[in-house]
Short mmCIF file of C-alpha atoms in Angstrom, two decimals:
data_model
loop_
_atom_site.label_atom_id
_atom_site.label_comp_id
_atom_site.label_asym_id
_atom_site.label_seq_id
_atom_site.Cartn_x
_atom_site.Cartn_y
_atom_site.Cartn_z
CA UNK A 1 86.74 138.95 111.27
CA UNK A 2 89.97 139.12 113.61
CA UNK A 3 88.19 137.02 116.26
CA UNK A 4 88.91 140.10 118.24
CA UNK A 5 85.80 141.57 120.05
CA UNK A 6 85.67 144.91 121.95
CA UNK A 7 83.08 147.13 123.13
CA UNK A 8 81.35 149.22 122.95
CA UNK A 9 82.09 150.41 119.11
CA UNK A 10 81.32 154.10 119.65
CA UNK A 11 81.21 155.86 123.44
CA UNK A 12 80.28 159.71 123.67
CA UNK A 13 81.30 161.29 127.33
CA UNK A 14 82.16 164.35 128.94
CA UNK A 15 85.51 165.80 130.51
CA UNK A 16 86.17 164.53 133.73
CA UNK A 17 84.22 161.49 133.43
CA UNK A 18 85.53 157.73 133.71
CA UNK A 19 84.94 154.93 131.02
CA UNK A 20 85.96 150.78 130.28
CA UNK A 21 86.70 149.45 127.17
CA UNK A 22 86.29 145.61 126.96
CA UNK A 23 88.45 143.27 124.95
CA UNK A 24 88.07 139.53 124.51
CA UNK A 25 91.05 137.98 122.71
CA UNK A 26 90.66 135.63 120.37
CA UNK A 27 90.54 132.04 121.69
CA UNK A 28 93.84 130.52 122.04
CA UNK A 29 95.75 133.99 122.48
CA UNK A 30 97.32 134.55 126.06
CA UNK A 31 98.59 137.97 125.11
CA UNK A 32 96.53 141.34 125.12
CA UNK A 33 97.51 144.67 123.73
CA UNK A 34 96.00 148.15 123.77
CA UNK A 35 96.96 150.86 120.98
CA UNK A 36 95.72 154.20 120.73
CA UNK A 37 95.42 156.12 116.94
CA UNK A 38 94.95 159.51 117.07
CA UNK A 39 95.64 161.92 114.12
CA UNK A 40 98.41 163.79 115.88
CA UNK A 41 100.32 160.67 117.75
CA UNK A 42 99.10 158.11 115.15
CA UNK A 43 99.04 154.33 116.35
CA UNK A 44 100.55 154.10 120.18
CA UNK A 45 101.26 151.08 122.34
CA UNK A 46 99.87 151.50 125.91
CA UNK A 47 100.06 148.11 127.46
CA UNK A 48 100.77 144.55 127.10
CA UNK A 49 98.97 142.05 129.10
CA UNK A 50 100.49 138.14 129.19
CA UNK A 51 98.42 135.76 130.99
CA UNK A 52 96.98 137.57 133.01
CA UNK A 53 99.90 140.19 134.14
CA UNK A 54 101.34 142.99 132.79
CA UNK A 55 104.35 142.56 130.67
CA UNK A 56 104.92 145.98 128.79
CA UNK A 57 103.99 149.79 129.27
CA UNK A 58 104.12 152.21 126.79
CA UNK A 59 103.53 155.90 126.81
CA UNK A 60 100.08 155.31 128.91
CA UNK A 61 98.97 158.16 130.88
CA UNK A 62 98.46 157.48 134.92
CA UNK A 63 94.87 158.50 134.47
CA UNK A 64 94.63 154.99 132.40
CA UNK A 65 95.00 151.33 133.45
CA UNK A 66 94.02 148.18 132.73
CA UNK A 67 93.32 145.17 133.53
CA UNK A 68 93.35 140.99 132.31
CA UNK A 69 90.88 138.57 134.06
CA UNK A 70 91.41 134.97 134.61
CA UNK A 71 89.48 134.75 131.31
CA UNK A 72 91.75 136.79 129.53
CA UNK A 73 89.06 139.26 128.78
CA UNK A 74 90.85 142.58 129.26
CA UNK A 75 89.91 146.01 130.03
CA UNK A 76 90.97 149.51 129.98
CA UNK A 77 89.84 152.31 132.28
CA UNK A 78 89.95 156.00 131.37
CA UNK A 79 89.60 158.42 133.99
CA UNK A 80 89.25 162.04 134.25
CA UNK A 81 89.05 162.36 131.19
CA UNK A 82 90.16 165.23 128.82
CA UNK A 83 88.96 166.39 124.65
CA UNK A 84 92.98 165.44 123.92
CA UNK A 85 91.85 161.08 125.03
CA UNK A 86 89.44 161.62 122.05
CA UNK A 87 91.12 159.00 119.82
CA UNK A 88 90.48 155.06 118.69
CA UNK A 89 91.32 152.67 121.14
CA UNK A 90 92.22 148.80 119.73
CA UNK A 91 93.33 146.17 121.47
CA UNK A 92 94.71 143.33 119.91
CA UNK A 93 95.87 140.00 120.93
CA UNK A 94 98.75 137.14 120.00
CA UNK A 95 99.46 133.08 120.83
CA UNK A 96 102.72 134.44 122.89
CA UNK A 97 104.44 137.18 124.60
CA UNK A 98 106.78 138.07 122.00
CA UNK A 99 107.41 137.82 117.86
CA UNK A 100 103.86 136.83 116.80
CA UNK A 101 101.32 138.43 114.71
CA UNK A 102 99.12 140.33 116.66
CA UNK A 103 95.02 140.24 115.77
CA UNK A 104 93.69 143.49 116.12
CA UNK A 105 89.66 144.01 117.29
CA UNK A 106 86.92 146.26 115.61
CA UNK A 107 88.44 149.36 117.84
CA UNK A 108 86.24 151.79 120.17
CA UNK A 109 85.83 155.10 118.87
CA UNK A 110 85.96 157.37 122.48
CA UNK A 111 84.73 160.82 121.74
CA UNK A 112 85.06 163.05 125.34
CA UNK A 113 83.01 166.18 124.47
CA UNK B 1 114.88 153.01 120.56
CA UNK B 2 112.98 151.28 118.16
CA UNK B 3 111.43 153.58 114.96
CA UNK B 4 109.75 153.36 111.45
CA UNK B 5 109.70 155.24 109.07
CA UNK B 6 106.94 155.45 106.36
CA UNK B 7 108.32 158.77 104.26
CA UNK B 8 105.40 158.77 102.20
CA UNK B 9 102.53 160.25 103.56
CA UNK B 10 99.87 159.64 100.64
CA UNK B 11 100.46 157.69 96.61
CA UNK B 12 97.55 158.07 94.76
CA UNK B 13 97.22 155.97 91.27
CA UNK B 14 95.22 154.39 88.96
CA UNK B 15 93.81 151.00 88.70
CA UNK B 16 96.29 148.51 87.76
CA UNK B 17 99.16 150.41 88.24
CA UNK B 18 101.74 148.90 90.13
CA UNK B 19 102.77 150.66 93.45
CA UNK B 20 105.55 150.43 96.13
CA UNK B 21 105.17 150.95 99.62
CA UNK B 22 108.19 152.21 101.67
CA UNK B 23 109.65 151.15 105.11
CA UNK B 24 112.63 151.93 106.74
CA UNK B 25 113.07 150.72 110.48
CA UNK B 26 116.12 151.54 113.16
CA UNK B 27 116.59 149.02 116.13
CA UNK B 28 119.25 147.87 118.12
CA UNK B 29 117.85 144.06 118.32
CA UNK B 30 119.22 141.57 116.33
CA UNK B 31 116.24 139.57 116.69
CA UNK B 32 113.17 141.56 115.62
CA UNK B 33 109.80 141.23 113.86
CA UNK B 34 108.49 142.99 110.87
CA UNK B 35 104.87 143.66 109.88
CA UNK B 36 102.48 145.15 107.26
CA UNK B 37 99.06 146.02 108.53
CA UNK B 38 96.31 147.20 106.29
CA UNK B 39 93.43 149.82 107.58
CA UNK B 40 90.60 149.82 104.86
CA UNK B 41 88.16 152.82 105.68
CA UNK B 42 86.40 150.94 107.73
CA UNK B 43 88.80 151.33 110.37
CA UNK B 44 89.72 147.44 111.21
CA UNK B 45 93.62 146.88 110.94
CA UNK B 46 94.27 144.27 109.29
CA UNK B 47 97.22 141.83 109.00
CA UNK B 48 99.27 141.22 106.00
CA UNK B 49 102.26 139.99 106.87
CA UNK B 50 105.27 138.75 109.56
CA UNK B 51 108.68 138.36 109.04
CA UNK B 52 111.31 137.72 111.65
CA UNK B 53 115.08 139.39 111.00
CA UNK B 54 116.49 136.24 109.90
CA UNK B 55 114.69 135.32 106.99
CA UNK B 56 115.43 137.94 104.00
CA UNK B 57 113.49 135.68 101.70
CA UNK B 58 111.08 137.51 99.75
CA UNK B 59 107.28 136.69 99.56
CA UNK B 60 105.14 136.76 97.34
CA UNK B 61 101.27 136.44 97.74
CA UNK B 62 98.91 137.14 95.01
CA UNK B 63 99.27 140.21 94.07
CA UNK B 64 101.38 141.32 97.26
CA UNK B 65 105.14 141.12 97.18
CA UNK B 66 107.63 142.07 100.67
CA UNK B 67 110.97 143.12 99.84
CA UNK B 68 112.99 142.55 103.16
CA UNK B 69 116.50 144.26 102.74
CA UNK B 70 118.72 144.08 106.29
CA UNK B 71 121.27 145.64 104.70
CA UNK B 72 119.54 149.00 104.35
CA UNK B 73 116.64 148.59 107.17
CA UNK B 74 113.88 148.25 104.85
CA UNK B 75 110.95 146.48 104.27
CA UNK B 76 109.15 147.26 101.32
CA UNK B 77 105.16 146.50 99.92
CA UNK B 78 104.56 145.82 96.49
CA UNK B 79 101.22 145.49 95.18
CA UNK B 80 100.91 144.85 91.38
CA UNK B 81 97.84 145.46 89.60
CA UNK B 82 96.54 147.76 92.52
CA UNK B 83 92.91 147.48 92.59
CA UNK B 84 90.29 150.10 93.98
CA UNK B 85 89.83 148.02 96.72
CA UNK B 86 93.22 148.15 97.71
CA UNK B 87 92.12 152.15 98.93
CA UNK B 88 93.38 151.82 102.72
CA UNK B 89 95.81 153.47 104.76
CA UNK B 90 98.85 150.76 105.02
CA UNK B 91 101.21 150.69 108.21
CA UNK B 92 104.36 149.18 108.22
CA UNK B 93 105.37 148.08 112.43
CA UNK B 94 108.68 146.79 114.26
CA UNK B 95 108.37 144.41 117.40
CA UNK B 96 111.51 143.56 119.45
CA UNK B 97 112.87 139.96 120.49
CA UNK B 98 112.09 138.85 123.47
CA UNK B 99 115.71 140.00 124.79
CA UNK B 100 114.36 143.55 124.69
CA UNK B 101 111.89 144.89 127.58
CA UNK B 102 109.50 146.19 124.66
CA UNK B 103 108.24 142.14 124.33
CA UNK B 104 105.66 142.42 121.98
CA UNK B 105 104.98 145.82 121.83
CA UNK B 106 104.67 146.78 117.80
CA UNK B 107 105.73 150.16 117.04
CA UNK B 108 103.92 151.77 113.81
CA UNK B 109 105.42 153.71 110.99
CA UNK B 110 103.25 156.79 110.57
CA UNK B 111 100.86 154.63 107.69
CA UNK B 112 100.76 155.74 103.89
CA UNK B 113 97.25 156.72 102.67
CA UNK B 114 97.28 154.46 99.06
CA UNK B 115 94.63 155.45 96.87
CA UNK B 116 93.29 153.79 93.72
CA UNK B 117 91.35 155.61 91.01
CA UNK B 118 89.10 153.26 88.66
#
């Protein structure tokens, strides 16, 4: 166990509709990550959260964003969604911004029908 | 840009063979971060192992060894004795210094599927 929690584990939706992944770091970490692994891209960075602002974008489409809460709890929205966002989402988290090991979560399996 | 390179895509062998993991990594930095995740079937990733660009020492744990090799941008995974329950997908992953704008953004090799036959 990473220490890493996210949920929900599995989410079934349509096209078009909007969903929010959940992330709660492990305790201590001030940095929060989301990846995306699909079989065609493979593992892709989408964001970096630091304390509570965001530090890092990666190829993250406009129809996503995300959030980190004064608890560091973090979440991602997915909107409009499309059968090509069908992937598993992790998010992962790390003591500092840069250079450390990052803890990944369980991961959310999205499946958009 | 930052890349990594896993060039094999799937090893299969058999139980306590010994088996090497490839990774080759580009990056401008001269400050950067190497890792080795493990993805069992489950799904969970895993972490192995860190090491930062200026320590080429290798490591050894158990029956894991990391070859770290500046001069030809490679990071290697040996495990020795492989075990069945060393059947995961393994991804090797580059993070920049803190110089870069990537911070700690960890870009992933494309993972090589290592399977172990009893």
């Amino acid at each position: 166990d990473s220490g890493v929690t996210q949920t929900p584990k599995h989410l079934i939706t349509a096209t078009g509709q909007r969903v929010t992944l959940r992330c709660s770091p492990r305790s201590g970490d001030l940095s929060v990550y989301w990846y995306q692994q699909s079989l065609d891209q493979g593992l892709q960075f989408l964001i970096q959260y630091y304390n509570g602002e965001e530090r890092a974008k990666g190829n993250i489409l406009e129809r996503f964003s995300a959030q980190q809460f004064p608890d560091l709890h973090s979440e991602l929205n997915l909107s409009s969604l499309e059968l090509g966002d069908s992937a598993l989402y992790f998010c992962a988290s790390s003591v500092r911004l840069a250079g450390d090991e990052q803890y990944f979560g369980p991961g959310t399996r999205l499946t958009v029908t | 840009a930052q890349k990594v390179t896993q060039a094999q895509t799937e090893i299969s062998v058999v139980e306590k063979e010994d088996v090497t993991l490839d990774c080759v990594y580009e990056t401008r930095d001269t400050t950067y971060y190497l890792f080795w995740y493990k993805q069992p079937p489950s799904g969970e990733l895993v972490f192995l192992i860190r090491r930062n660009s200026f320590d080429e020492q290798n490591e050894i744990s158990g029956r894991y060894s990391w070859n770290f090799q500046k001069s030809t941008s490679s990071f290697n995974f040996t495990i020795t004795a492989s075990q069945v329950v060393d059947s995961a997908v393994y991804f090797c992953a580059l993070s920049e210094s803190l110089g870069g704008t990537s911070y700690g953004k960890l870009t992933f090799g494309q993972g090589t599927i290592l399977t172990v036959h009893p």
